[in-house]
Amino acid sequence: MFSFVLPGIVGQIRFEKGYIIGQDGVRTECLIKNNEWANTPVTVKYKLPGSEETLEGNATTIKEFGFTNDFGSLKYIGATVQIDRSLDASKDIATGATPMWQTESLFLKELVGGKAVLYGYEKGELNAFFYAVEGAAPKQLIYKEYWTKGAESRIMYNKGFLGQLWADVKCPSTDFAALQRLRYVKKDLEKYFRTYNQCVSGKVEVVQARKKRKWLNLYAMGGLTYGNLISSHLWTGYQIDFKNLSGYRFGAGAEFVLPINKGRWSLLLEPTFDYASAEKDAEPEKLIYYGKVKMVKKMLEMPIGVRHYFIREKMLNVYLTAYYMMLFGKSGSYVSYMMTNGQPIMKQELDPYMGFAAGAGVTVYRFGGELRYNYNSNSGWGSRYYGITLTGRIRIF
């Protein structure tokens, strides 16, 4: 089933409502494929209203594009600029302070809007920033690390961006000594441009007003288990199969959402108490001295998991999870061999065991459910459990 459903889900969720502006200045509302770019995109794919055809544009055909979703807004412009890609001496050893300019048509990500606009460009280890004042063409803020020549070679810094800001993006109250402490990093430059725009116009155009995302979710959970447990007799090796074994589980969980890929990946820790019990008649020809066999399973599970969300929206989430299971509780789990009158003859403890599980689930607002398949084995004397678990949960934080 998943082989048919998931590709459709993935294909749908990556297209978001947005717009493009062509080089002719015409704005078109459309659906934009959000690839959650780690680097600045080279091309962008989109669909026009009423069409399923996927079109593609680049910085020479698209003047601007953007979209807004539950996690904020993004805006890119297409521009032909002079760019220096030799910023970092530790990655690409440069022996001169002069920028190595080359002309390229690129998408630039708008970071701060207003009278003075700050743009960013990322590719691998390269993080370059551009600026434009009152609609002028974007220019790169100059920063370059380079090696000095000679026997005592060392890294020096061309901080030309400080002079550019002092000349073009400066409030009357700007102090040059304070400006010199400005670092060539996104956080510092964004703050500087916001301050400048507030100073000269009394307002700042916020193009990335991102809602605060929670990186930690805590939840209570409970559910039902159904499966088979097979245990081997310690002396004879005879296997007792407790089929259609039902039980219950309850516990708590912590989800640590990773700050990548729009929060689609997370790590899980779910300490859970698992209980099940069953009793069956012994087979006389194989267990001569026994009348009944009783099993009690009391385990503290400690699943550690990785989760990937295929749908990640404000109210609805759909995901798959893989778990590594560690189980504890030797003293509370056992198989008891009894006479027909119920008198125990032998009690064999179930050792803790490890295993694996995989599940699919959905959450709606604070409530969620998951269907999980478990396989656990014991390496000591051959007990193993396999079955399904239906779990409900409620987020408490």
C-alpha atoms as one frame of an Amber mdcrd trajectory, in Angstrom:
protein
   0.000   0.000   0.000   2.747   2.460   0.976   4.477   1.930  -2.366   1.448
   3.519  -4.060   0.482   6.145  -1.498   3.795   7.653  -0.416   5.083   8.760
  -3.832   1.838  10.668  -4.309   2.130  12.267  -0.892   5.714  13.355  -1.485
   4.856  14.765  -4.879   1.965  16.835  -3.515   3.461  18.331  -0.384   6.459
  19.916  -2.075   4.390  22.262  -4.232   3.351  25.379  -2.321   1.258  28.407
  -3.216   3.486  31.162  -4.486   4.213  33.448  -7.403   6.761  34.151 -10.115
   7.594  37.398 -11.882   9.059  36.961 -15.335  11.647  39.200 -16.939   8.714
  41.012 -18.592   7.517  42.098 -15.135   4.306  40.038 -15.228   3.395  38.406
 -11.921   1.786  34.953 -12.062   0.271  33.092  -9.132   1.347  29.455  -9.249
   2.459  26.403  -7.283   6.186  26.301  -6.585   8.103  23.125  -5.840   9.744
  23.728  -2.473  12.871  21.576  -2.428  13.863  23.014   0.967  17.133  24.080
  -0.560  20.277  23.803   1.524  22.026  25.789  -1.211  20.590  28.689  -3.173
  18.611  27.111  -6.033  19.909  27.195  -9.586  16.473  26.476 -11.058  12.918
  26.504  -9.756  10.057  24.238 -10.803   6.452  25.424 -10.806   2.955  24.670
 -12.071   0.591  27.222 -13.538  -3.046  27.378 -12.340  -5.167  24.585 -13.780
  -2.193  22.712 -15.218  -0.334  19.602 -14.071   2.635  20.344 -16.321   5.812
  21.144 -14.392   7.715  24.108 -15.800  11.246  25.186 -14.941  12.920  28.574
 -14.830  16.268  30.041 -13.849  17.756  33.409 -12.953  17.762  34.530 -16.590
  14.045  33.823 -17.133  12.615  34.610 -13.681  12.989  38.057 -12.146  11.511
  37.072  -8.780   9.682  34.219  -7.076   8.412  33.518  -3.591   5.989  31.555
  -1.456   4.564  31.452   2.063   3.715  28.437   4.200   3.129  27.620   7.874
   6.807  28.083   8.628   7.364  31.500   7.063   7.899  33.214   3.733  10.720
  33.055   1.215  11.604  35.411  -1.603  14.289  35.121  -4.286  15.285  37.459
  -7.091  17.074  36.606 -10.319  19.984  38.922 -11.050  23.162  39.138 -13.095
  25.897  40.098 -10.644  29.636  40.236 -10.087  30.538  37.523  -7.579  33.801
  36.580  -5.887  33.858  32.892  -4.975  37.290  32.962  -3.290  36.092  34.121
   0.132  37.666  31.519   2.396  41.420  30.973   2.391  41.129  27.730   4.352
  39.003  26.137   1.612  40.557  27.657  -1.503  43.952  29.220  -0.830  44.055
  32.738  -2.244  47.255  34.764  -2.354  45.826  38.218  -2.866  43.366  40.590
  -1.262  41.712  41.577  -4.545  38.374  39.856  -5.225  38.324  37.515  -8.215
  35.187  38.787  -9.925  33.150  36.797 -12.402  29.803  37.629 -13.958  26.988
  35.170 -13.273  23.197  35.067 -13.354  22.055  33.830  -9.944  19.095  33.600
  -7.647  19.631  35.661  -4.486  17.613  35.101  -1.317  16.123  38.242   0.200
  16.967  38.387   3.907  15.944  41.941   4.866  13.748  44.273   2.806  13.376
  48.039   2.841  15.289  51.010   1.449  18.427  48.887   1.712  17.920  45.228
   0.845  20.188  42.438   2.068  20.494  39.272  -0.014  22.209  35.963   0.644
  23.792  33.354  -1.617  24.888  29.894  -0.461  26.661  27.065  -2.222  28.510
  24.490  -0.165  30.995  26.326   2.043  30.410  29.625   0.246  28.223  32.164
   2.054  28.148  35.476   0.190  26.004  38.529   0.865  24.754  41.203  -1.529
  23.020  44.510  -1.019  20.983  46.990  -3.034  19.912  50.517  -2.085  16.723
  52.097  -3.469  16.266  49.626  -6.302  19.838  49.628  -7.582  21.421  46.444
  -8.943  22.692  44.110  -6.204  26.398  44.307  -5.348  28.362  41.796  -3.332
  29.537  42.869   0.101  33.292  42.350  -0.125  34.948  39.971   2.279  37.920
  37.773   1.530  40.419  35.684   3.447  43.837  35.388   1.827  47.379  34.249
   2.555  50.208  36.759   2.739  53.369  35.989   0.814  56.771  35.375   2.350
  58.407  33.086   4.863  55.928  33.925   7.617  52.754  33.493   5.628  49.519
  34.061   7.523  45.832  34.641   6.872  44.679  38.228   6.414  41.207  39.643
   5.816  39.867  42.033   3.214  36.836  43.556   4.976  35.787  45.822   2.168
  32.137  45.376   3.169  32.703  47.736   6.109  33.643  50.553   3.726  30.656
  49.749   1.499  28.261  49.954   4.422  29.882  53.158   5.704  29.432  54.745
   2.272  25.998  53.417   1.250  24.124  52.003   4.280  24.734  54.304   7.223
  22.511  56.057   9.735  23.576  59.510  10.995  24.113  57.910  14.382  26.293
  55.060  13.071  29.634  54.872  14.850  32.550  53.692  12.711  34.266  52.037
  15.657  31.096  50.021  16.312  30.777  49.223  12.596  34.254  47.692  12.594
  33.046  45.045  15.050  30.474  43.830  12.529  31.121  40.265  11.389  30.521
  38.919   7.889  27.780  36.571   9.092  24.051  36.461   8.449  22.943  37.308
  11.983  25.092  40.450  12.259  24.280  41.745   8.786  20.535  41.176   9.172
  20.541  43.132  12.419  22.537  45.968  10.835  20.199  46.286   7.824  17.075
  46.157   9.998  18.496  48.924  12.176  19.343  51.033   9.126  15.907  50.652
   7.522  14.201  51.484  10.789  16.415  54.554  11.087  15.806  55.990   7.614
  12.167  55.028   7.026  10.702  53.950  10.350   9.803  50.506   9.026  11.377
  47.224   8.040  10.033  44.818   5.419  10.211  41.400   7.031  10.431  38.757
   4.319  11.230  35.794   6.528   8.836  36.145   9.456   9.204  32.561  10.556
   6.966  31.163  13.226   8.799  29.777  16.180   9.031  26.024  15.817   9.137
  23.689  18.766  12.193  21.473  18.691  11.046  19.300  21.610   7.703  17.508
  21.904   6.700  15.560  25.013   3.716  13.223  24.945   1.859  10.556  26.896
   0.986   7.340  25.120  -0.902   4.093  25.546  -1.991   1.231  23.364  -2.753
  -2.411  22.683  -0.425  -5.189  21.551  -1.206  -8.329  19.585   1.254 -10.997
  18.494   3.016 -14.321  19.106   5.638 -15.199  21.695   7.699 -18.365  21.261
   9.739 -19.668  24.189  12.025 -22.715  24.371  12.029 -25.062  27.380  15.343
 -24.662  29.162  16.061 -28.437  29.436  14.288 -30.079  26.523  14.409 -27.304
  23.931  10.685 -27.776  23.288   9.121 -24.606  21.883   5.928 -23.255  23.387
   4.074 -20.920  21.079   1.716 -18.437  22.729  -0.349 -17.392  19.742  -2.734
 -14.448  19.512  -1.184 -12.910  22.598  -2.823  -9.612  23.541  -1.692  -7.053
  26.074  -1.337  -3.380  26.759   1.353  -0.746  27.046   1.658   2.790  28.362
   4.427   5.300  28.754   5.793   8.641  27.671   7.859   9.898  24.788  10.206
  12.681  23.810  10.663  13.800  20.216  13.673  15.906  19.287  12.936  17.659
  15.989  16.089  18.183  13.942  16.606  21.708  12.557  16.949  20.480   8.982
  14.672  19.847   6.047  11.861  21.985   7.522  11.678  19.786  10.612  10.827
  16.624   8.686  13.352  14.493  10.610  13.328  13.779  14.330  14.826  11.488
  16.964  12.647   9.653  19.498  12.952   8.182  22.954   9.875   6.334  24.284
  10.219   4.552  27.667   7.181   2.271  27.831   5.818  -0.425  30.159   4.611
  -3.488  28.240   2.413  -6.183  29.820   0.858  -9.396  28.525  -0.061 -12.782
  30.024  -1.438 -16.086  28.759  -1.966 -19.691  29.844  -2.258 -22.856  27.775
  -2.365 -26.621  28.215   0.914 -28.463  27.819   1.206 -31.149  25.158   1.501
 -34.449  27.134   3.633 -36.219  24.560   6.240 -33.455  24.717   5.975 -32.142
  28.273   5.233 -35.319  30.220   5.256 -33.918  33.730   3.369 -30.712  33.057
  -0.309 -29.903  32.738  -0.255 -26.183  32.038   2.162 -23.510  30.920   1.728
 -19.899  31.985   3.517 -16.894  30.531   3.780 -13.405  32.018   5.557 -10.638
  30.148   6.392  -7.464  32.064   8.940  -5.432  30.203  10.215  -1.893  30.234
  10.802  -1.019  26.608  13.230   1.697  25.602  12.674   2.341  21.884  15.096
   4.715  20.195  13.788   5.852  16.847  14.206   7.974  13.750  11.102   9.540
  12.214  10.525  11.096   8.816   7.440  13.195   8.059   5.962  12.947   4.587
   3.270  15.503   5.394   4.364  18.265   7.764   1.596  20.784   8.246   0.263
  22.853  11.132  -2.673  20.532  11.857  -1.818  17.300  10.025   1.332  15.171
   9.999   1.941  11.783   8.365   5.147   9.884   9.061   7.157   6.652   9.060
   9.364   5.612  11.979  12.107   3.021  12.490  13.033   1.867  16.013  15.796
   0.022  17.765  14.267  -1.686  20.816  15.977  -2.300  24.126  13.912  -4.198
  26.688  14.461  -4.653  30.409  12.669  -6.563  33.162  14.065 -10.043  33.774
  12.540 -10.461  37.238   9.001  -9.712  36.068   8.798 -11.854  32.940   8.682
 -15.631  33.016   7.241 -18.884  31.729   5.888 -21.135  34.498   5.422 -24.887
  34.007   2.696 -26.285  36.293   0.957 -29.509  37.188  -2.687 -29.930  36.290
  -3.705 -28.654  39.732  -1.810 -25.412  39.126   1.158 -26.207  41.376   4.307
 -24.740  39.757   7.115 -27.177  38.989   9.528 -24.944  37.130   9.752 -21.209
  36.557  11.856 -20.002  33.681  12.596 -16.290  33.514  12.418 -14.416  30.238
  15.640 -12.511  29.771  15.591  -8.961  28.445  15.989  -8.852  24.716  16.492
  -6.442  21.875  14.672  -5.957  18.636  13.490  -3.715  15.869  10.220  -2.087
  14.903   8.782  -0.014  12.094   5.621   2.029  12.149   3.410   4.451  10.255
   1.376   7.113  11.961  -0.619  10.300  11.769  -1.125  13.234  14.123  -3.935
  15.775  14.070  -3.190  18.786  16.235  -2.223  17.309  19.667  -3.561  13.804
  19.070  -1.975  10.975  17.150  -1.944   7.275  16.437   0.577   4.781  15.111
   0.485   1.221  13.822   3.763  -0.551  14.460   5.254  -3.949  13.619   7.674
  -5.378  16.213  10.220  -8.161  16.049  12.200  -8.921  19.210  14.541 -11.817
  19.893  16.488 -13.222  22.823  19.978 -14.525  22.168  20.109 -16.596  25.353
  17.839 -19.603  24.952  15.649 -18.733  22.019  12.595 -16.696  22.941  11.232
 -14.348  20.341   8.220 -12.118  19.911   6.640 -10.639  16.820   3.410  -8.738
  16.461   1.709  -5.413  15.962   1.049  -2.503  18.266  -1.664   0.128  17.999
  -0.707   3.192  19.998  -2.482   6.462  20.694  -0.790   9.536  22.071  -1.459
  13.080  23.198   1.099  15.861  23.159   1.468  17.536  26.548   4.269  19.955
  25.679
